Structure formats: structure tokens, C-alpha cells
PDB file of C-alpha atoms in Angstrom:
ATOM      1  CA  MET A   1       0.943  14.829  -2.174  1.00 92.00           C
ATOM      2  CA  LYS A   2       4.710  14.193  -1.921  1.00 96.00           C
ATOM      3  CA  LEU A   3       7.074  11.813  -4.001  1.00 97.00           C
ATOM      4  CA  ALA A   4       8.295   8.748  -1.417  1.00 98.00           C
ATOM      5  CA  ALA A   5       9.446   6.043  -1.703  1.00 98.00           C
ATOM      6  CA  PHE A   6       9.085   2.929   0.211  1.00 98.00           C
ATOM      7  CA  ALA A   7      13.362   1.826   1.934  1.00 97.00           C
ATOM      8  CA  SER A   8      11.603  -1.684   2.169  1.00 95.00           C
ATOM      9  CA  CYS A   9      11.998  -1.740  -1.504  1.00 96.00           C
ATOM     10  CA  LEU A  10      15.812  -1.806  -0.902  1.00 96.00           C
ATOM     11  CA  PRO A  11      16.707  -4.752   1.792  1.00 93.00           C
ATOM     12  CA  HIS A  12      20.542  -4.713   1.277  1.00 93.00           C
ATOM     13  CA  ASN A  13      21.011  -0.977   2.124  1.00 95.00           C
ATOM     14  CA  THR A  14      21.316   0.307   5.349  1.00 97.00           C
ATOM     15  CA  LEU A  15      19.203   3.546   6.848  1.00 97.00           C
ATOM     16  CA  ASP A  16      21.498   5.591   5.896  1.00 97.00           C
ATOM     17  CA  GLU A  17      22.185   4.040   3.079  1.00 97.00           C
ATOM     18  CA  ALA A  18      18.789   4.093   1.611  1.00 97.00           C
ATOM     19  CA  LEU A  19      18.397   7.712   2.996  1.00 98.00           C
ATOM     20  CA  ASP A  20      21.454   8.998   1.030  1.00 98.00           C
ATOM     21  CA  TYR A  21      20.092   7.111  -2.640  1.00 98.00           C
ATOM     22  CA  LEU A  22      16.394   9.340  -2.205  1.00 98.00           C
ATOM     23  CA  VAL A  23      17.932  11.861  -1.826  1.00 98.00           C
ATOM     24  CA  ALA A  24      20.145  11.585  -4.305  1.00 98.00           C
ATOM     25  CA  HIS A  25      17.801  11.641  -6.756  1.00 97.00           C
ATOM     26  CA  GLU A  26      15.234  13.657  -5.233  1.00 97.00           C
ATOM     27  CA  ILE A  27      13.214  11.623  -3.004  1.00 98.00           C
ATOM     28  CA  TYR A  28      11.711  13.261   0.065  1.00 98.00           C
ATOM     29  CA  GLY A  29       9.692  11.269   1.941  1.00 98.00           C
ATOM     30  CA  LEU A  30       9.402   7.912   3.575  1.00 98.00           C
ATOM     31  CA  GLU A  31       7.057   4.315   3.980  1.00 98.00           C
ATOM     32  CA  LEU A  32       9.448   2.513   6.890  1.00 98.00           C
ATOM     33  CA  GLY A  33       8.832  -0.709   7.277  1.00 98.00           C
ATOM     34  CA  VAL A  34       9.337  -1.870  11.105  1.00 98.00           C
ATOM     35  CA  GLY A  35       7.577  -5.268  10.995  1.00 98.00           C
ATOM     36  CA  GLY A  36       5.507  -8.293   9.865  1.00 98.00           C
ATOM     37  CA  TYR A  37       6.053  -9.123   5.780  1.00 97.00           C
ATOM     38  CA  PRO A  38       8.226  -5.478   4.814  1.00 96.00           C
ATOM     39  CA  GLY A  39      11.015  -7.067   8.249  1.00 96.00           C
ATOM     40  CA  THR A  40      13.291  -4.893  10.388  1.00 97.00           C
ATOM     41  CA  ARG A  41      16.157  -4.329   8.689  1.00 96.00           C
ATOM     42  CA  HIS A  42      15.494  -0.491   8.858  1.00 98.00           C
ATOM     43  CA  ALA A  43      13.421  -0.128  12.028  1.00 98.00           C
ATOM     44  CA  ASP A  44      11.810  -2.131  14.602  1.00 98.00           C
ATOM     45  CA  ALA A  45       8.399  -1.350  15.272  1.00 98.00           C
ATOM     46  CA  ARG A  46       8.545  -3.342  18.957  1.00 98.00           C
ATOM     47  CA  LEU A  47      12.126  -1.592  20.244  1.00 98.00           C
ATOM     48  CA  LEU A  48      10.384   2.324  18.948  1.00 98.00           C
ATOM     49  CA  ALA A  49       6.870   1.361  20.722  1.00 97.00           C
ATOM     50  CA  GLY A  50       7.643   3.127  23.806  1.00 92.00           C
ATOM     51  CA  ASP A  51      11.666   4.295  23.988  1.00 97.00           C
ATOM     52  CA  ASN A  52      11.037   8.428  23.153  1.00 96.00           C
ATOM     53  CA  ALA A  53      14.667   7.852  23.187  1.00 98.00           C
ATOM     54  CA  ALA A  54      14.784   5.933  20.087  1.00 98.00           C
ATOM     55  CA  CYS A  55      11.667   7.545  18.303  1.00 98.00           C
ATOM     56  CA  ALA A  56      14.240  10.516  19.365  1.00 97.00           C
ATOM     57  CA  ARG A  57      16.817   8.693  17.495  1.00 97.00           C
ATOM     58  CA  LEU A  58      15.356   7.399  14.531  1.00 98.00           C
ATOM     59  CA  ARG A  59      13.087  11.149  14.052  1.00 97.00           C
ATOM     60  CA  ASN A  60      16.605  12.488  14.518  1.00 97.00           C
ATOM     61  CA  THR A  61      19.072  10.377  11.368  1.00 97.00           C
ATOM     62  CA  CYS A  62      15.891  11.203   8.972  1.00 98.00           C
ATOM     63  CA  GLN A  63      15.571  15.344   9.070  1.00 97.00           C
ATOM     64  CA  SER A  64      19.572  14.617   8.875  1.00 97.00           C
ATOM     65  CA  HIS A  65      19.833  13.801   5.301  1.00 98.00           C
ATOM     66  CA  GLY A  66      16.613  15.694   4.534  1.00 98.00           C
ATOM     67  CA  VAL A  67      14.446  12.941   4.507  1.00 98.00           C
ATOM     68  CA  GLU A  68      10.624  13.117   5.631  1.00 98.00           C
ATOM     69  CA  LEU A  69       9.207  10.059   7.716  1.00 98.00           C
ATOM     70  CA  MET A  70       5.259  10.295   6.208  1.00 98.00           C
ATOM     71  CA  ALA A  71       4.376   6.568   6.798  1.00 98.00           C
ATOM     72  CA  LEU A  72       5.353   3.038   9.432  1.00 98.00           C
ATOM     73  CA  SER A  73       4.423  -0.136   7.055  1.00 98.00           C
ATOM     74  CA  CYS A  74       3.738  -2.992   8.363  1.00 98.00           C
ATOM     75  CA  HIS A  75       2.085  -5.400   6.191  1.00 98.00           C
ATOM     76  CA  GLY A  76       0.677  -8.217   7.637  1.00 98.00           C
ATOM     77  CA  ASN A  77      -1.616 -10.638   8.670  1.00 98.00           C
ATOM     78  CA  PRO A  78      -3.390 -10.823  12.042  1.00 98.00           C
ATOM     79  CA  LEU A  79      -6.073 -12.884  11.441  1.00 98.00           C
ATOM     80  CA  HIS A  80      -3.895 -15.873   9.554  1.00 98.00           C
ATOM     81  CA  PRO A  81      -5.977 -18.526  10.808  1.00 97.00           C
ATOM     82  CA  ASP A  82      -1.786 -20.239  12.300  1.00 97.00           C
ATOM     83  CA  ALA A  83      -1.807 -18.466  16.129  1.00 96.00           C
ATOM     84  CA  THR A  84       2.168 -18.210  15.711  1.00 97.00           C
ATOM     85  CA  ILE A  85       2.484 -15.805  12.546  1.00 97.00           C
ATOM     86  CA  ALA A  86      -1.019 -14.061  14.228  1.00 98.00           C
ATOM     87  CA  ALA A  87       0.502 -12.698  17.274  1.00 98.00           C
ATOM     88  CA  ALA A  88       3.810 -11.970  15.522  1.00 98.00           C
ATOM     89  CA  HIS A  89       1.816  -9.207  13.751  1.00 98.00           C
ATOM     90  CA  ASP A  90       0.008  -8.481  15.711  1.00 98.00           C
ATOM     91  CA  GLY A  91       2.165  -7.297  18.314  1.00 98.00           C
ATOM     92  CA  ASP A  92       3.660  -5.530  15.218  1.00 98.00           C
ATOM     93  CA  PHE A  93       1.198  -3.963  14.161  1.00 98.00           C
ATOM     94  CA  ARG A  94       0.458  -2.542  17.686  1.00 98.00           C
ATOM     95  CA  ALA A  95       3.496  -1.441  18.434  1.00 98.00           C
ATOM     96  CA  ALA A  96       4.116   0.290  15.637  1.00 98.00           C
ATOM     97  CA  LEU A  97       1.157   1.943  15.851  1.00 98.00           C
ATOM     98  CA  GLU A  98       2.718   3.231  19.041  1.00 98.00           C
ATOM     99  CA  ALA A  99       5.887   4.189  17.374  1.00 98.00           C
ATOM    100  CA  ALA A 100       4.290   6.684  15.312  1.00 98.00           C
ATOM    101  CA  SER A 101       1.993   8.079  17.661  1.00 98.00           C
ATOM    102  CA  GLU A 102       5.822   9.270  19.351  1.00 97.00           C
ATOM    103  CA  MET A 103       6.908  10.111  16.260  1.00 97.00           C
ATOM    104  CA  GLU A 104       4.147  11.875  15.044  1.00 97.00           C
ATOM    105  CA  ILE A 105       4.045   9.828  11.847  1.00 98.00           C
ATOM    106  CA  PRO A 106       0.513  10.392  10.579  1.00 97.00           C
ATOM    107  CA  VAL A 107      -0.462   6.799   8.849  1.00 98.00           C
ATOM    108  CA  VAL A 108       0.618   3.171   9.552  1.00 98.00           C
ATOM    109  CA  VAL A 109       0.142   1.314   6.517  1.00 98.00           C
ATOM    110  CA  GLY A 110      -1.419  -2.696   6.570  1.00 98.00           C
ATOM    111  CA  PHE A 111      -2.919  -5.375   5.153  1.00 98.00           C
ATOM    112  CA  SER A 112      -6.778  -6.618   7.103  1.00 98.00           C
ATOM    113  CA  GLY A 113      -5.591  -9.632   7.186  1.00 98.00           C
ATOM    114  CA  GLN A 114      -6.952 -12.972   6.264  1.00 98.00           C
ATOM    115  CA  PRO A 115      -8.842 -15.845   8.151  1.00 97.00           C
ATOM    116  CA  GLY A 116      -8.771 -19.923   7.522  1.00 96.00           C
ATOM    117  CA  THR A 117      -8.845 -22.664   8.829  1.00 92.00           C
ATOM    118  CA  GLY A 118      -6.563 -25.355  10.396  1.00 93.00           C
ATOM    119  CA  GLY A 119      -3.379 -22.820   9.510  1.00 92.00           C
ATOM    120  CA  VAL A 120      -4.965 -22.577   6.487  1.00 94.00           C
ATOM    121  CA  LEU A 121      -5.796 -19.471   4.824  1.00 95.00           C
ATOM    122  CA  ASN A 122      -9.287 -19.358   2.532  1.00 96.00           C
ATOM    123  CA  TRP A 123      -9.665 -16.444   1.042  1.00 96.00           C
ATOM    124  CA  PRO A 124     -13.668 -16.766  -1.046  1.00 95.00           C
ATOM    125  CA  VAL A 125     -13.678 -13.729  -3.668  1.00 92.00           C
ATOM    126  CA  ILE A 126     -17.274 -15.976  -5.177  1.00 94.00           C
ATOM    127  CA  GLY A 127     -21.192 -15.791  -4.284  1.00 95.00           C
ATOM    128  CA  TRP A 128     -21.879 -19.328  -5.298  1.00 95.00           C
ATOM    129  CA  PRO A 129     -21.594 -22.252  -4.824  1.00 97.00           C
ATOM    130  CA  GLN A 130     -23.465 -21.343  -0.826  1.00 97.00           C
ATOM    131  CA  GLU A 131     -20.335 -22.468   1.188  1.00 96.00           C
ATOM    132  CA  TYR A 132     -17.937 -19.601   0.052  1.00 96.00           C
ATOM    133  CA  ALA A 133     -21.150 -16.912   1.007  1.00 97.00           C
ATOM    134  CA  ASP A 134     -21.337 -17.996   3.984  1.00 97.00           C
ATOM    135  CA  GLN A 135     -17.923 -18.293   4.874  1.00 96.00           C
ATOM    136  CA  PHE A 136     -17.634 -14.740   3.380  1.00 97.00           C
ATOM    137  CA  GLU A 137     -20.506 -13.273   6.456  1.00 97.00           C
ATOM    138  CA  HIS A 138     -18.759 -16.017   8.738  1.00 97.00           C
ATOM    139  CA  GLN A 139     -15.116 -14.260   7.985  1.00 98.00           C
ATOM    140  CA  TRP A 140     -16.223 -10.264   8.121  1.00 98.00           C
ATOM    141  CA  ARG A 141     -19.264 -11.616  11.436  1.00 98.00           C
ATOM    142  CA  GLU A 142     -16.513 -13.139  13.474  1.00 97.00           C
ATOM    143  CA  SER A 143     -12.493 -12.004  12.655  1.00 98.00           C
ATOM    144  CA  LEU A 144     -12.289  -9.452  10.749  1.00 98.00           C
ATOM    145  CA  ILE A 145     -14.739  -6.211  12.562  1.00 98.00           C
ATOM    146  CA  PRO A 146     -14.025  -7.334  15.807  1.00 98.00           C
ATOM    147  CA  TYR A 147     -10.379  -7.676  15.646  1.00 98.00           C
ATOM    148  CA  TRP A 148      -9.830  -4.140  13.866  1.00 98.00           C
ATOM    149  CA  GLN A 149     -12.863  -2.158  15.935  1.00 98.00           C
ATOM    150  CA  PRO A 150     -10.982  -2.256  19.369  1.00 98.00           C
ATOM    151  CA  LEU A 151      -7.116  -1.626  17.258  1.00 98.00           C
ATOM    152  CA  THR A 152      -9.138   1.577  15.218  1.00 98.00           C
ATOM    153  CA  GLU A 153     -11.058   2.658  18.173  1.00 98.00           C
ATOM    154  CA  ARG A 154      -6.233   2.351  19.932  1.00 98.00           C
ATOM    155  CA  ALA A 155      -4.807   4.016  16.440  1.00 98.00           C
ATOM    156  CA  ARG A 156      -7.885   7.564  17.175  1.00 98.00           C
ATOM    157  CA  ALA A 157      -6.901   7.758  20.725  1.00 98.00           C
ATOM    158  CA  LEU A 158      -3.468   7.192  19.807  1.00 98.00           C
ATOM    159  CA  GLY A 159      -4.064   9.971  17.159  1.00 98.00           C
ATOM    160  CA  VAL A 160      -2.634   7.478  14.098  1.00 98.00           C
ATOM    161  CA  LYS A 161      -4.755   6.384  10.984  1.00 98.00           C
ATOM    162  CA  ILE A 162      -4.487   3.590   9.446  1.00 99.00           C
ATOM    163  CA  ALA A 163      -4.101   2.184   5.921  1.00 99.00           C
ATOM    164  CA  LEU A 164      -5.102  -1.127   4.617  1.00 98.00           C
ATOM    165  CA  GLU A 165      -3.292  -1.531   1.288  1.00 98.00           C
ATOM    166  CA  LEU A 166      -6.387  -2.640  -0.696  1.00 98.00           C
ATOM    167  CA  HIS A 167      -4.489  -6.910  -1.854  1.00 98.00           C
ATOM    168  CA  GLY A 168      -5.828  -9.450  -3.886  1.00 96.00           C
ATOM    169  CA  GLY A 169      -5.548 -12.406  -0.972  1.00 96.00           C
ATOM    170  CA  PHE A 170      -6.919 -10.310   1.961  1.00 98.00           C
ATOM    171  CA  ALA A 171     -10.064  -9.571   3.398  1.00 98.00           C
ATOM    172  CA  VAL A 172     -10.203  -5.918   2.335  1.00 98.00           C
ATOM    173  CA  HIS A 173      -8.959  -5.575  -1.388  1.00 98.00           C
ATOM    174  CA  SER A 174     -11.640  -2.919  -3.102  1.00 98.00           C
ATOM    175  CA  PRO A 175     -13.340   0.351  -1.989  1.00 98.00           C
ATOM    176  CA  ALA A 176     -16.553  -1.792  -1.012  1.00 98.00           C
ATOM    177  CA  THR A 177     -15.191  -3.522   1.126  1.00 98.00           C
ATOM    178  CA  LEU A 178     -12.529  -1.141   2.627  1.00 98.00           C
ATOM    179  CA  ARG A 179     -15.769   0.751   3.184  1.00 98.00           C
ATOM    180  CA  ARG A 180     -17.902  -1.651   4.952  1.00 98.00           C
ATOM    181  CA  LEU A 181     -14.877  -2.657   7.451  1.00 98.00           C
ATOM    182  CA  ARG A 182     -14.972   1.257   7.927  1.00 98.00           C
ATOM    183  CA  GLU A 183     -18.434   1.936   7.767  1.00 98.00           C
ATOM    184  CA  ALA A 184     -17.989  -0.272  11.438  1.00 98.00           C
ATOM    185  CA  CYS A 185     -15.033   0.625  12.837  1.00 98.00           C
ATOM    186  CA  GLY A 186     -14.896   5.030  12.118  1.00 98.00           C
ATOM    187  CA  PRO A 187     -13.456   7.338  10.104  1.00 98.00           C
ATOM    188  CA  ALA A 188      -9.358   6.405  11.548  1.00 98.00           C
ATOM    189  CA  LEU A 189      -9.776   3.586   9.417  1.00 98.00           C
ATOM    190  CA  GLY A 190      -8.640   3.369   5.413  1.00 98.00           C
ATOM    191  CA  ALA A 191      -7.143   2.826   2.273  1.00 98.00           C
ATOM    192  CA  ASN A 192      -3.653   2.056   1.001  1.00 98.00           C
ATOM    193  CA  VAL A 193      -4.699   2.569  -3.197  1.00 98.00           C
ATOM    194  CA  ASP A 194      -1.829   0.462  -5.481  1.00 98.00           C
ATOM    195  CA  PRO A 195      -2.888   1.087  -8.346  1.00 98.00           C
ATOM    196  CA  SER A 196      -2.129  -1.476  -9.172  1.00 98.00           C
ATOM    197  CA  HIS A 197      -3.887  -4.530  -7.355  1.00 98.00           C
ATOM    198  CA  LEU A 198      -7.012  -2.613  -8.170  1.00 98.00           C
ATOM    199  CA  TRP A 199      -6.201  -2.738 -12.539  1.00 98.00           C
ATOM    200  CA  TRP A 200      -5.831  -6.698 -12.206  1.00 96.00           C
ATOM    201  CA  GLN A 201      -9.454  -6.977 -10.814  1.00 96.00           C
ATOM    202  CA  GLY A 202     -10.995  -4.601 -12.806  1.00 96.00           C
ATOM    203  CA  ILE A 203     -10.831  -1.267 -10.953  1.00 98.00           C
ATOM    204  CA  ASP A 204     -10.630   1.841 -12.696  1.00 98.00           C
ATOM    205  CA  PRO A 205      -7.403   3.520  -9.739  1.00 98.00           C
ATOM    206  CA  ALA A 206      -9.407   6.555 -10.621  1.00 98.00           C
ATOM    207  CA  ARG A 207     -12.873   5.979  -9.575  1.00 98.00           C
ATOM    208  CA  ALA A 208     -12.091   4.220  -6.660  1.00 98.00           C
ATOM    209  CA  ILE A 209     -10.175   6.426  -5.373  1.00 98.00           C
ATOM    210  CA  GLN A 210     -13.330   9.498  -6.590  1.00 98.00           C
ATOM    211  CA  ARG A 211     -15.380   6.513  -4.536  1.00 97.00           C
ATOM    212  CA  LEU A 212     -13.476   6.558  -1.219  1.00 98.00           C
ATOM    213  CA  GLY A 213     -12.449  10.442  -0.874  1.00 98.00           C
ATOM    214  CA  ASP A 214     -11.140  11.385   2.591  1.00 98.00           C
ATOM    215  CA  ALA A 215     -10.924   7.400   3.436  1.00 98.00           C
ATOM    216  CA  VAL A 216      -7.460   7.577   0.719  1.00 98.00           C
ATOM    217  CA  PHE A 217      -5.324   7.622   3.737  1.00 98.00           C
ATOM    218  CA  HIS A 218      -1.462   6.288   0.870  1.00 98.00           C
ATOM    219  CA  VAL A 219      -1.086   6.084  -1.802  1.00 98.00           C
ATOM    220  CA  HIS A 220       1.251   3.990  -3.687  1.00 98.00           C
ATOM    221  CA  LEU A 221       2.840   3.829  -6.680  1.00 98.00           C
ATOM    222  CA  LYS A 222       3.332   0.724  -8.827  1.00 98.00           C
ATOM    223  CA  ASP A 223       2.024  -1.266 -12.197  1.00 98.00           C
ATOM    224  CA  VAL A 224       0.900  -3.921 -14.028  1.00 98.00           C
ATOM    225  CA  CYS A 225       1.262  -5.762 -16.828  1.00 97.00           C
ATOM    226  CA  PHE A 226      -0.920  -8.295 -18.624  1.00 97.00           C
ATOM    227  CA  ARG A 227       0.440 -10.970 -21.038  1.00 97.00           C
ATOM    228  CA  PRO A 228      -2.921 -11.379 -23.138  1.00 96.00           C
ATOM    229  CA  ASP A 229      -1.466 -14.747 -24.422  1.00 96.00           C
ATOM    230  CA  VAL A 230      -1.322 -16.289 -21.228  1.00 96.00           C
ATOM    231  CA  MET A 231      -3.540 -14.282 -19.443  1.00 96.00           C
ATOM    232  CA  ASP A 232      -5.923 -16.521 -22.176  1.00 96.00           C
ATOM    233  CA  ASP A 233      -4.552 -19.370 -20.648  1.00 97.00           C
ATOM    234  CA  ALA A 234      -4.265 -18.678 -17.167  1.00 96.00           C
ATOM    235  CA  GLY A 235      -6.378 -15.750 -16.220  1.00 95.00           C
ATOM    236  CA  LEU A 236      -6.656 -13.495 -13.825  1.00 92.00           C
ATOM    237  CA  LEU A 237      -6.297 -16.303 -10.213  1.00 92.00           C
ATOM    238  CA  ASP A 238      -3.073 -17.086 -12.076  1.00 94.00           C
ATOM    239  CA  CYS A 239      -1.567 -18.450  -8.857  1.00 94.00           C
ATOM    240  CA  THR A 240       2.471 -19.773 -10.664  1.00 96.00           C
ATOM    241  CA  PRO A 241       5.399 -17.422  -7.970  1.00 95.00           C
ATOM    242  CA  HIS A 242       5.776 -14.224  -8.411  1.00 91.00           C
ATOM    243  CA  ALA A 243       9.481 -15.638  -8.481  1.00 91.00           C
ATOM    244  CA  ARG A 244       8.844 -16.788 -11.932  1.00 94.00           C
ATOM    245  CA  MET A 245       7.959 -13.668 -13.344  1.00 92.00           C
ATOM    246  CA  ASP A 246       8.558 -14.738 -17.116  1.00 94.00           C
ATOM    247  CA  GLU A 247       5.895 -17.562 -16.708  1.00 95.00           C
ATOM    248  CA  ARG A 248       2.472 -14.801 -15.235  1.00 96.00           C
ATOM    249  CA  ALA A 249      -0.331 -13.722 -16.530  1.00 97.00           C
ATOM    250  CA  TRP A 250       0.605 -10.292 -15.062  1.00 97.00           C
ATOM    251  CA  TYR A 251       3.000  -8.932 -12.957  1.00 96.00           C
ATOM    252  CA  PHE A 252       4.035  -6.082 -11.495  1.00 96.00           C
ATOM    253  CA  ALA A 253       5.978  -2.785 -12.922  1.00 96.00           C
ATOM    254  CA  PRO A 254       6.726   0.545 -12.247  1.00 96.00           C
ATOM    255  CA  PRO A 255       3.953   3.024 -13.343  1.00 97.00           C
ATOM    256  CA  GLY A 256       4.036   4.240 -17.601  1.00 96.00           C
ATOM    257  CA  GLU A 257       4.912   0.111 -18.357  1.00 96.00           C
ATOM    258  CA  GLY A 258       1.007  -1.269 -17.906  1.00 97.00           C
ATOM    259  CA  HIS A 259      -1.174   2.450 -18.071  1.00 97.00           C
ATOM    260  CA  ASP A 260       0.063   5.122 -20.135  1.00 97.00           C
ATOM    261  CA  ALA A 261       1.050   9.541 -18.718  1.00 96.00           C
ATOM    262  CA  ALA A 262      -2.394   9.610 -18.950  1.00 96.00           C
ATOM    263  CA  ALA A 263      -4.424   7.031 -17.227  1.00 97.00           C
ATOM    264  CA  TRP A 264      -1.485   7.832 -14.475  1.00 97.00           C
ATOM    265  CA  GLN A 265      -2.698  11.646 -14.914  1.00 97.00           C
ATOM    266  CA  GLY A 266      -5.890  10.784 -14.100  1.00 97.00           C
ATOM    267  CA  ILE A 267      -5.418   9.404 -11.036  1.00 98.00           C
ATOM    268  CA  LEU A 268      -3.218  12.759  -9.242  1.00 97.00           C
ATOM    269  CA  ASP A 269      -6.011  13.910 -10.555  1.00 97.00           C
ATOM    270  CA  THR A 270      -8.310  12.809  -8.697  1.00 98.00           C
ATOM    271  CA  LEU A 271      -6.232  12.831  -5.664  1.00 97.00           C
ATOM    272  CA  HIS A 272      -6.067  16.667  -5.664  1.00 97.00           C
ATOM    273  CA  ALA A 273      -9.745  16.131  -7.142  1.00 98.00           C
ATOM    274  CA  ILE A 274      -9.964  15.101  -2.992  1.00 98.00           C
ATOM    275  CA  ASP A 275      -8.186  17.643  -1.428  1.00 98.00           C
ATOM    276  CA  TYR A 276      -5.137  14.387  -0.778  1.00 98.00           C
ATOM    277  CA  CYS A 277      -2.033  15.773   0.837  1.00 96.00           C
ATOM    278  CA  GLY A 278       0.013  12.885   2.193  1.00 97.00           C
ATOM    279  CA  ALA A 279       2.725  10.823   0.275  1.00 98.00           C
ATOM    280  CA  LEU A 280       3.354   9.369  -2.611  1.00 98.00           C
ATOM    281  CA  SER A 281       5.643   6.640  -2.071  1.00 98.00           C
ATOM    282  CA  ILE A 282       6.943   4.606  -4.748  1.00 98.00           C
ATOM    283  CA  GLU A 283       7.123   0.736  -4.582  1.00 97.00           C
ATOM    284  CA  HIS A 284       9.240  -1.572  -6.627  1.00 96.00           C
ATOM    285  CA  GLU A 285       8.068  -4.911  -7.057  1.00 93.00           C
ATOM    286  CA  GLY A 286       9.630  -5.382 -11.299  1.00 89.00           C
ATOM    287  CA  TYR A 287      12.174  -7.053 -12.826  1.00 91.00           C
ATOM    288  CA  ALA A 288      14.814  -3.983 -12.942  1.00 91.00           C
ATOM    289  CA  PRO A 289      17.121  -3.994  -9.744  1.00 93.00           C
ATOM    290  CA  ALA A 290      15.315  -1.045  -7.652  1.00 94.00           C
ATOM    291  CA  THR A 291      18.557   1.094  -7.071  1.00 94.00           C
ATOM    292  CA  GLU A 292      17.117   2.198 -10.648  1.00 96.00           C
ATOM    293  CA  ALA A 293      13.600   1.445 -11.006  1.00 96.00           C
ATOM    294  CA  ILE A 294      12.883   3.892  -7.925  1.00 97.00           C
ATOM    295  CA  ALA A 295      15.534   6.290  -9.524  1.00 97.00           C
ATOM    296  CA  ALA A 296      13.829   5.994 -12.696  1.00 97.00           C
ATOM    297  CA  THR A 297      10.322   6.198 -11.319  1.00 97.00           C
ATOM    298  CA  ALA A 298      10.956   9.530  -9.859  1.00 97.00           C
ATOM    299  CA  ARG A 299      12.017  11.177 -12.228  1.00 97.00           C
ATOM    300  CA  TRP A 300       8.771   9.631 -14.575  1.00 96.00           C
ATOM    301  CA  MET A 301       6.564  11.478 -11.339  1.00 96.00           C
ATOM    302  CA  ARG A 302       8.393  14.392 -12.402  1.00 95.00           C
ATOM    303  CA  ALA A 303       7.920  14.734 -15.888  1.00 94.00           C
ATOM    304  CA  LEU A 304       4.548  13.577 -15.588  1.00 91.00           C
ATOM    305  CA  SER A 305       3.829  16.734 -12.919  1.00 76.00           C
ATOM    306  CA  LEU A 306       5.360  19.132 -15.651  1.00 73.00           C
ATOM    307  CA  ARG A 307       3.646  18.308 -18.235  1.00 67.00           C
ATOM    308  CA  GLU A 308       0.305  18.647 -16.214  1.00 61.00           C
ATOM    309  CA  ARG A 309       1.892  22.433 -14.576  1.00 55.00           C
ATOM    310  CA  ARG A 310       2.668  22.602 -18.238  1.00 56.00           C
ATOM    311  CA  SER A 311      -1.145  21.959 -19.804  1.00 55.00           C
ATOM    312  CA  ALA A 312      -2.192  23.713 -16.738  1.00 52.00           C
ATOM    313  CA  THR A 313       0.044  26.933 -18.057  1.00 52.00           C
ATOM    314  CA  ARG A 314      -1.206  26.277 -21.747  1.00 53.00           C
ATOM    315  CA  THR A 315      -5.136  26.502 -20.655  1.00 51.00           C
ATOM    316  CA  SER A 316      -4.713  29.629 -18.966  1.00 49.00           C
ATOM    317  CA  THR A 317      -3.426  31.497 -21.049  1.00 50.00           C
ATOM    318  CA  THR A 318      -5.808  30.655 -23.924  1.00 53.00           C
ATOM    319  CA  THR A 319      -8.686  30.837 -20.862  1.00 54.00           C
ATOM    320  CA  SER A 320      -7.751  34.194 -20.275  1.00 52.00           C
TER     321      SER A 320
END
């Protein structure tokens, strides 16, 4: 496992500035946004796809800073009921797969997408009234599986893995929904595990990782905090905009602010147990400025790793 950071959390920096920042804080892995919701501030999948020289320049830029380009991010909604949005996000993701293959980047990260009608998203998450359950199955049968089956096959042919983030608001949001799509599409499709989104759903991230096993392709480092007084009033399905963070029942935070070191250690231990060797990518969407929060998260994760090594050493000494 290698500590990395999601470059889209540094939108006000050029790529060179972002890379200098990461190295200054001993972060030597990069998840690079190339389209969709993350945008194209640092790189554009459509300009990279099919342009070997552009891909080589990007790869060399990262290497010259001593940073490994570990994943391309193209989070979007290719199933959006607005055809213009769907087409844009679909084109970005397909280009990202081609660019990743050219640069020998193993993983492209994204969302499963979420269909709807009349240009409006429809995310059914309850089985009654029966119309919700019927709509859920219709979306999987008519939209989700037909879209991802050929795209997963294309990724397999290119030697690239697709990591879908388990995120509320999208069809694939849990271990169970990820497994269902993977069974339909094949092993080139797997999960991007962000513990914050799992805790929000009441899912234990360590157990989720254990259930997913070798389907874990990418990991985000992000926590979630709950405000009990607001939770009692608004509940988990609080639709207060994220911009009004002070009013929300829950909000995103750096690792350790919502769940303690023991909880995060359990996540790392489980990743070790499934032989995960990819990126631990810092994603920041909390209160503090990103330049402060990313550096603080890197220090906290290194301290956590150091505690783990010291504990292992003490255990080994005691046993011997």
C-alpha cells in the first residue's frame, strides 16, 4: 500500500505545484482527475487518449517529481437522465480508460451512475411501496448492466481495472450492489472503498473490505462525523447542501476526526489481510483548507502505521 492524494482536492494549484506540495509532505502517489465531476484542471482524458506524446509528457512530469501516477479519476454519471450530461461523462470515462492503458496506470476510478426520468435522477433505496422495488430492478436490468458489461470488457482488453466508488446517490453504493454488478460484468470491475460513505450507510468498512476481498481496487482516506442533535431531527437522509456544512446532520472530515485510531487500524489490518497493495488516496472535503488537511492526514496515517509496527515488534518480542 502506498500513500497518495487526490489531485482534484488542490484545484487552485497547477499540476507541478500540486506535485511539489505532495513531495514536500512525503506523499509519493497520485490519483489524477481527468474528467467528469473532478474536472480537467490538471489533465484531460480526451486530450490524452490516443496521444502517445501527451501521455509520455504527463508520465514524465510525475516521475520527475518522484511521484507515482497510481490512478486516474473520472467520477461522473454516464447513466444520467439528461442525455447531454450522460454523453459527456461517458466520453470522459472511455477516454480515461484509453489514457490509463497507454500510461500503464492500473486503475480508473468512477461512479456507477444513476438513471432517472425526465432529466431528474431517481435513486430508489427502499423496497416498499412496491413501485420503488420495481424501479430498482428496472434500472439494473435496462440501464446499469447493459452499460457496464461492454465497458468492462473494453477495460479488460486494455489491461485496466475499473474501480467504482461505493457512494450514496448512485446505483452501486454498497458491497452487495458492487458484487451484483461485478457478477454481471466480470473481474475487471471492482470497488473504490471510501470508509466515509460506508459509515454513513451504517456499514463497517473493515467488514466491507473483508467481504469484497480481491474486488477492492482503490481506497480513499476520508472520515465522516455525525451531529447527534441534528441526526435526531434530520436523520441520515439529510438533504441540506454540503455548502451548509454547519447545519448538516453529518459531514466529511479527515481520518481520525469521526472514528478513532482503532477503527482506522482495523481498516488497514483488513486491507493487509486481503493483500491489497494499491493506493491509500487522501481525499479532502472537510472544513480545513485542503493544503492543511492533506498534510495533516499524511502525518496521521504515518503515525498510525508507526504505532502498528511498534505493536507488531512488541508482540514478536513477547512471543519469542
